[in-house]
PDB file of C-alpha atoms in Angstrom:
ATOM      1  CA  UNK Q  22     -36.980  53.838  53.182  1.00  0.00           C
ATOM      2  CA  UNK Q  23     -38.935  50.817  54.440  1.00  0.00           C
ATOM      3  CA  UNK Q  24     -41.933  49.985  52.325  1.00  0.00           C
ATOM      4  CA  UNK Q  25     -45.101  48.574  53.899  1.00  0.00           C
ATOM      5  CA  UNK Q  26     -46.315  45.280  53.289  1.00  0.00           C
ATOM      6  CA  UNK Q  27     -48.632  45.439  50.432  1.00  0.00           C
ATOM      7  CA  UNK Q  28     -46.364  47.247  48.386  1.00  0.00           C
ATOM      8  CA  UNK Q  29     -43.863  44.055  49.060  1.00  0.00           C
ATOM      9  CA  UNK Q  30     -46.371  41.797  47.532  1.00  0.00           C
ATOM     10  CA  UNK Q  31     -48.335  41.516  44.485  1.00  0.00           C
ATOM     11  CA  UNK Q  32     -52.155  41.970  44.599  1.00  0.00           C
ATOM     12  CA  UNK Q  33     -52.716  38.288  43.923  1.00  0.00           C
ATOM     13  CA  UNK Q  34     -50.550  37.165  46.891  1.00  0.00           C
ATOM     14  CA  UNK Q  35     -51.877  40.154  49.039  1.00  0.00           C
ATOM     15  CA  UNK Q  36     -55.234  38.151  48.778  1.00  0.00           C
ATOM     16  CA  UNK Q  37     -54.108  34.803  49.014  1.00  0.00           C
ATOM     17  CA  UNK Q  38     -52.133  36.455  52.450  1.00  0.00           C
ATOM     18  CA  UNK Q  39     -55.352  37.612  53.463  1.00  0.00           C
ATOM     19  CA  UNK Q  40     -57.649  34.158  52.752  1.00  0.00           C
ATOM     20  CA  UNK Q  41     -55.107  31.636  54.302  1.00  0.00           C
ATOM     21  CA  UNK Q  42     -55.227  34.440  57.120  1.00  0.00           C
ATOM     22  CA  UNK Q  43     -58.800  34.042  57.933  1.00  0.00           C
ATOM     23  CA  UNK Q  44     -59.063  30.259  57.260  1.00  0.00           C
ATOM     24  CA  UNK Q  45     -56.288  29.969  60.026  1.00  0.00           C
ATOM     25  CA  UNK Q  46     -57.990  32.135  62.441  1.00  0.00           C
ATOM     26  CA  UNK Q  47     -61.656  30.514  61.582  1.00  0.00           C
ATOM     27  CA  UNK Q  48     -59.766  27.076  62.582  1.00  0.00           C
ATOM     28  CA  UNK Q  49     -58.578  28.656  66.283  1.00  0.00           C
ATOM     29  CA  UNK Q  50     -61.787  29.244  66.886  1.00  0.00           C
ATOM     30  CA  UNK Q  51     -63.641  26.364  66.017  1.00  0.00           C
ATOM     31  CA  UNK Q  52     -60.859  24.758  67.623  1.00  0.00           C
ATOM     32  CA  UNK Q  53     -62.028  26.005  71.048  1.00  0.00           C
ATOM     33  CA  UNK Q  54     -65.901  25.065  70.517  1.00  0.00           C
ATOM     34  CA  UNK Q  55     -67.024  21.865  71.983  1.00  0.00           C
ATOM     35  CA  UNK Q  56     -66.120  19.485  69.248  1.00  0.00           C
ATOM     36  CA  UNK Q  57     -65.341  16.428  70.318  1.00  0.00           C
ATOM     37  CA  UNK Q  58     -67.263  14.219  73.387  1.00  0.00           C
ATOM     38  CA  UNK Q  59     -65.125  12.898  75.857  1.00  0.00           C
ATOM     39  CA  UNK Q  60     -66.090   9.391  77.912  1.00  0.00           C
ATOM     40  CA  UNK Q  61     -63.896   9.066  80.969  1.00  0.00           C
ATOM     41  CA  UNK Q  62     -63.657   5.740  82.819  1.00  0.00           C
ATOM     42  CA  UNK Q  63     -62.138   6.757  86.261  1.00  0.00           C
ATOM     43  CA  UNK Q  64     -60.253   3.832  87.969  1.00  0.00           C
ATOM     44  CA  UNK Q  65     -61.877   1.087  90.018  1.00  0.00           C
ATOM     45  CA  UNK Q  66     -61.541  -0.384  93.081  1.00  0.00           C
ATOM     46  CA  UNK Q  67     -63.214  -3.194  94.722  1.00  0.00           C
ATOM     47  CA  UNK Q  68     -62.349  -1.729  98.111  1.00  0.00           C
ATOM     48  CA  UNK Q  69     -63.938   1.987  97.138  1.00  0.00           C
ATOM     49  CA  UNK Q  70     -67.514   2.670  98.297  1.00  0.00           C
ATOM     50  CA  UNK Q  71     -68.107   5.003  95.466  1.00  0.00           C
ATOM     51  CA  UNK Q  72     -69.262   3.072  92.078  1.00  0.00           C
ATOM     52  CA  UNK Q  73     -67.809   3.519  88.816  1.00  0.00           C
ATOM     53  CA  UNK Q  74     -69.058   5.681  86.921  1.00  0.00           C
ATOM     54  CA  UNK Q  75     -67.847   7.082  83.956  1.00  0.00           C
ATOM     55  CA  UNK Q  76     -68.544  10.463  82.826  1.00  0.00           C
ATOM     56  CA  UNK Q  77     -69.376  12.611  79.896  1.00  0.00           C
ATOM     57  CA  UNK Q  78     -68.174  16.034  79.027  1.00  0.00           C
ATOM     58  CA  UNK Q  79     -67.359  18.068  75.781  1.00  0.00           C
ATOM     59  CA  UNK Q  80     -63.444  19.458  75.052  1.00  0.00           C
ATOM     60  CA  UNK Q  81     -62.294  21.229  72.519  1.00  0.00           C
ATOM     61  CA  UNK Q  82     -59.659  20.179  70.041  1.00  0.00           C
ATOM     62  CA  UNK Q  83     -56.670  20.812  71.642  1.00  0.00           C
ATOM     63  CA  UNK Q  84     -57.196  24.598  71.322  1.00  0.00           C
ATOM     64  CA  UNK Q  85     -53.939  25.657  73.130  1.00  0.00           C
ATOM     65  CA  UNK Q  86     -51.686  23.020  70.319  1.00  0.00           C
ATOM     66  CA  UNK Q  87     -53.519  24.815  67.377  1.00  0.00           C
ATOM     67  CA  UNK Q  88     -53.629  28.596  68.477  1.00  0.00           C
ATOM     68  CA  UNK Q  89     -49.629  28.035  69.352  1.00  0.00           C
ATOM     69  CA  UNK Q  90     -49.010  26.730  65.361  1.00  0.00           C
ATOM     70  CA  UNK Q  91     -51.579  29.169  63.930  1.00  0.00           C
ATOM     71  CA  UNK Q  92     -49.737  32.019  65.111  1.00  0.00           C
ATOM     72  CA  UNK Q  93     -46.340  30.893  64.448  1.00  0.00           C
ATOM     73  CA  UNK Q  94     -47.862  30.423  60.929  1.00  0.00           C
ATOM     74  CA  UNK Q  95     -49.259  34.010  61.183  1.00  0.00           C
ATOM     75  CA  UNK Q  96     -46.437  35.560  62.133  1.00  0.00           C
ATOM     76  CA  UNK Q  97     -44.305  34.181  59.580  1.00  0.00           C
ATOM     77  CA  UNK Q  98     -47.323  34.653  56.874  1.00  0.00           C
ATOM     78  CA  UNK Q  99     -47.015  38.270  57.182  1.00  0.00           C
ATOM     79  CA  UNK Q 100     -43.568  39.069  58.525  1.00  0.00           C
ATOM     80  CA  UNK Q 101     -41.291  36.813  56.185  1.00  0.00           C
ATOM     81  CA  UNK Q 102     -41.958  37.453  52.262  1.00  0.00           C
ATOM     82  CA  UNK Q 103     -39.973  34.507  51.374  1.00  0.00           C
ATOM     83  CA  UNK Q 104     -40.865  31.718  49.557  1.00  0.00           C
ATOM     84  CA  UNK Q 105     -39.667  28.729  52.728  1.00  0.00           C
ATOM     85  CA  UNK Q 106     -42.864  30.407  54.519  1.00  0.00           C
ATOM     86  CA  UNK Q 107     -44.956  28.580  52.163  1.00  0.00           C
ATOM     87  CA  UNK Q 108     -43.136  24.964  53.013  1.00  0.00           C
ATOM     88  CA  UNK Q 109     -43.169  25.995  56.730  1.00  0.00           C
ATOM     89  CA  UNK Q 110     -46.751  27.009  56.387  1.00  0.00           C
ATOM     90  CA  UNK Q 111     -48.063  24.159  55.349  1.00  0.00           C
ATOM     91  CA  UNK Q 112     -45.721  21.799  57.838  1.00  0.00           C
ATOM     92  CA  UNK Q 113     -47.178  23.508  60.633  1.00  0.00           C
ATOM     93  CA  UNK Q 114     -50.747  23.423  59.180  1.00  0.00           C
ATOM     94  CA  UNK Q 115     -50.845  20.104  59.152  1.00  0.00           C
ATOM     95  CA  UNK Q 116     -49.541  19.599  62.805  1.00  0.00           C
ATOM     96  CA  UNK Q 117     -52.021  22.186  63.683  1.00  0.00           C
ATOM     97  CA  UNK Q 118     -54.914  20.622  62.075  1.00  0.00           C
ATOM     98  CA  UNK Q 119     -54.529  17.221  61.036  1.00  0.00           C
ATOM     99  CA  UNK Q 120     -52.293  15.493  63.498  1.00  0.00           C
ATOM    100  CA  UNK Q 121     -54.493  16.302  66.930  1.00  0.00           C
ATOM    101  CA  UNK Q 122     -57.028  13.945  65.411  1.00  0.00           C
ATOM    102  CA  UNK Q 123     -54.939  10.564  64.960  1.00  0.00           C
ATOM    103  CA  UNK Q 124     -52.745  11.477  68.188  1.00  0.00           C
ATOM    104  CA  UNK Q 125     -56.580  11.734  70.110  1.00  0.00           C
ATOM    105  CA  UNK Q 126     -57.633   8.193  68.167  1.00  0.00           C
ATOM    106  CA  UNK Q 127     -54.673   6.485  69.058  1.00  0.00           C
ATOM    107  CA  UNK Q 128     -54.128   7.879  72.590  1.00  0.00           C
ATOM    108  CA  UNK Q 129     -57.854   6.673  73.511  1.00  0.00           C
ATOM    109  CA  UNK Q 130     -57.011   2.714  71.412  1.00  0.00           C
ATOM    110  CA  UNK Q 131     -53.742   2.439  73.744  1.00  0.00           C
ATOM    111  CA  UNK Q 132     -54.938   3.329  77.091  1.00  0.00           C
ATOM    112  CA  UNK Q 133     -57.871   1.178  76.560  1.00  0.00           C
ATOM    113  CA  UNK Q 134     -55.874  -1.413  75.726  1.00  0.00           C
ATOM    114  CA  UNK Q 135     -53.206  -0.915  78.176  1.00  0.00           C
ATOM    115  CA  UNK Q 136     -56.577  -0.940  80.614  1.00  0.00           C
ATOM    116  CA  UNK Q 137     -56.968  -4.284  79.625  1.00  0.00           C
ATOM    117  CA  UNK Q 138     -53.791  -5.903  79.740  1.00  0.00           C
ATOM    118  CA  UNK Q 139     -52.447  -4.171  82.659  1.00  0.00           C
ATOM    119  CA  UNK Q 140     -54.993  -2.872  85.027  1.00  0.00           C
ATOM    120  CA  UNK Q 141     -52.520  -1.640  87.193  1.00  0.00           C
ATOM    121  CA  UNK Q 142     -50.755   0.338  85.254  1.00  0.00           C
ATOM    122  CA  UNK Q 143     -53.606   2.873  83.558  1.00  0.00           C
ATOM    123  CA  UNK Q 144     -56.850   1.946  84.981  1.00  0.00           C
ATOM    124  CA  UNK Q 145     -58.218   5.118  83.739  1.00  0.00           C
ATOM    125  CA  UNK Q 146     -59.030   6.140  80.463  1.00  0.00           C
ATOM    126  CA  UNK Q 147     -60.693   8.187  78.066  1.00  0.00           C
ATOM    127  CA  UNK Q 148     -62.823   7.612  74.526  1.00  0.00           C
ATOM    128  CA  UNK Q 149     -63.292  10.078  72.174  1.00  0.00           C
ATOM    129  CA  UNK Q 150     -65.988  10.686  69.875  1.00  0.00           C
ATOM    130  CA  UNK Q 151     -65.499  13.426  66.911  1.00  0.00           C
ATOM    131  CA  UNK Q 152     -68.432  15.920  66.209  1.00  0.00           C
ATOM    132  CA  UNK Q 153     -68.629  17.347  62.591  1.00  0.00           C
ATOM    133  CA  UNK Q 154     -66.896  20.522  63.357  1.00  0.00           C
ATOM    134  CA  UNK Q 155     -63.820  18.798  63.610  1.00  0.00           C
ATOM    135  CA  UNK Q 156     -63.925  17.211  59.786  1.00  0.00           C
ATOM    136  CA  UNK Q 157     -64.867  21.379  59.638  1.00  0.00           C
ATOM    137  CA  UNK Q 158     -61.350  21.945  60.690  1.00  0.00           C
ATOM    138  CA  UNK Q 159     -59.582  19.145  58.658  1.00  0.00           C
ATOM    139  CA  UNK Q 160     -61.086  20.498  55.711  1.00  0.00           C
ATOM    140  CA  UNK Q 161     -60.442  23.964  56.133  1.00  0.00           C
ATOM    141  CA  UNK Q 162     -56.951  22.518  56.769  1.00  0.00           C
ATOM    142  CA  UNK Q 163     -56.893  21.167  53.288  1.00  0.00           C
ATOM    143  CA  UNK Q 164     -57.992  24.483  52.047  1.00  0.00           C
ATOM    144  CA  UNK Q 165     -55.332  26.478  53.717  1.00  0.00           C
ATOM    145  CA  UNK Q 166     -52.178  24.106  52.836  1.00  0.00           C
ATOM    146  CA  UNK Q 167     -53.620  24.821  48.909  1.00  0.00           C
ATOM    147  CA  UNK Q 168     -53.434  28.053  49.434  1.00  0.00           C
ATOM    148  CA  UNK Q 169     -50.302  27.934  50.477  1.00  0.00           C
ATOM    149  CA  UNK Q 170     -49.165  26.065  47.682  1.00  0.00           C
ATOM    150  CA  UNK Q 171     -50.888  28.669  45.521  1.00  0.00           C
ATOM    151  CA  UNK Q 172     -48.931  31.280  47.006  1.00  0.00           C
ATOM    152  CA  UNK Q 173     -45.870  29.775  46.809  1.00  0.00           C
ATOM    153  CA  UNK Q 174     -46.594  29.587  42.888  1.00  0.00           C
ATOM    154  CA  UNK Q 175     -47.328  33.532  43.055  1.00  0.00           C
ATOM    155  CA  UNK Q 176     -43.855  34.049  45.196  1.00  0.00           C
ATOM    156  CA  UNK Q 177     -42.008  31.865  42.749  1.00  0.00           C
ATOM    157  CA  UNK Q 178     -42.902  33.801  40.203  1.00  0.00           C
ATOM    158  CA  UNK Q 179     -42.031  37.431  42.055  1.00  0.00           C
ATOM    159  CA  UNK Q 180     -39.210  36.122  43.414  1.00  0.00           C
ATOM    160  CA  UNK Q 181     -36.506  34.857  41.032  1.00  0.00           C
ATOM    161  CA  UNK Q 182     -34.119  32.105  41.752  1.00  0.00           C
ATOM    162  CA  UNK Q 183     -30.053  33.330  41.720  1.00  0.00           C
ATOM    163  CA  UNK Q 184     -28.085  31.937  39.477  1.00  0.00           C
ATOM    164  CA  UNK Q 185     -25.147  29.876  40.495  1.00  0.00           C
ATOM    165  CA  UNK Q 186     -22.187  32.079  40.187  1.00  0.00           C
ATOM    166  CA  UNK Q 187     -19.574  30.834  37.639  1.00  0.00           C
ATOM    167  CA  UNK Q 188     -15.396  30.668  37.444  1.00  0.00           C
ATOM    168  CA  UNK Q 189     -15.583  33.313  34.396  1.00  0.00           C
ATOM    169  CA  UNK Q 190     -17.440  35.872  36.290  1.00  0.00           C
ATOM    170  CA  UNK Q 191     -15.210  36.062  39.744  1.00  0.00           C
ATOM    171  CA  UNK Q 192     -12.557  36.473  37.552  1.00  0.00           C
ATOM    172  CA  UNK Q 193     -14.109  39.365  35.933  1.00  0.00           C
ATOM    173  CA  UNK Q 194     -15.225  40.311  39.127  1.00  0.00           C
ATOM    174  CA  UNK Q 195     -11.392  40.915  40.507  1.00  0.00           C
ATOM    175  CA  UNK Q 196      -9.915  41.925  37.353  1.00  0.00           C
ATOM    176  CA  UNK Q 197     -12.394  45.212  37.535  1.00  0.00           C
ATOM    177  CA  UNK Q 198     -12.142  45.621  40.876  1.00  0.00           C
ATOM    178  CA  UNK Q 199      -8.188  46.420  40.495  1.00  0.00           C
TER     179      UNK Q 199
END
């Protein structure tokens, strides 16, 4: 008979389940809000008629990355009741949330700089500029990979470790078996 999955886990990590739940889905959607202001310097050309001009719009922060990790991270939240979730979890939660903002930072550094050693080669680039919803994310982030930490505790605890089998019991092991 299959049990459901509350009966699986203890009432403390049934509400742990349930916070790091919500925080994940609260980050997927501030993830798609207009967080971060992009500059884009289009290419130039001293033979175009049309002057450069760069221009301004809002993106999101990288909403497609971070709804592809959160449910990966919800799936195995809720299907797996093993205690690896908990490392996995919070591996993926910080790829999710934490690495989108260096990879942004450094992305926008080396095409400007790439702009101005080789002209040729990227003349166009973008800036970013973070809004306060994505230091939001990062530190619901931080909340969520405690969490998981917490419930790892909770499924440490429920779940016992095997111990190693010794010499002395395989031998017992055959000798009753015959």
């Amino acid at each position: 008979m299959r049990t459901s999955i509350k009966e699986r886990m203890s009432s403390e990590e049934w509400i742990i389940t349930i916070m790091i739940s919500v925080a994940l889905i609260a980050i997927v959607i501030f993830s798609f809000t207009d967080c971060i202001t992009v500059t884009h310097h289009p290419s130039w050309s001293a033979w175009s008629s049309k002057p450069y001009k760069a221009t301004v719009y809002m993106a999101g922060y990288l909403p497609v990355y971070v709804c592809i990790l959160t449910a990966g991270q919800l799936l195995l939240l809720w299907l797996v009741n093993k205690k690896f979730v908990c490392i996995l979890g919070v591996i993926s939660n910080f790829f999710a949330t934490v690495l989108p903002l260096p990879y942004l930072f450094f992305k926008s550094s080396f095409e400007t700089a790439m702009k101005d050693m080789f002209y040729d080669y990227t003349p166009e680039y973008n800036e970013y500029v973070f809004g306060p919803i994505v230091f939001l994310i990062i530190g619901i982030g931080v909340v969520v990979t405690v969490l998981y930490f917490v419930l790892l505790h909770y499924r440490r605890k429920r779940i016992p470790k095997k111990a190693p089998v010794t010499a002395n019991e395989v031998s017992d092991q055959k000798s009753s078996a015959q």
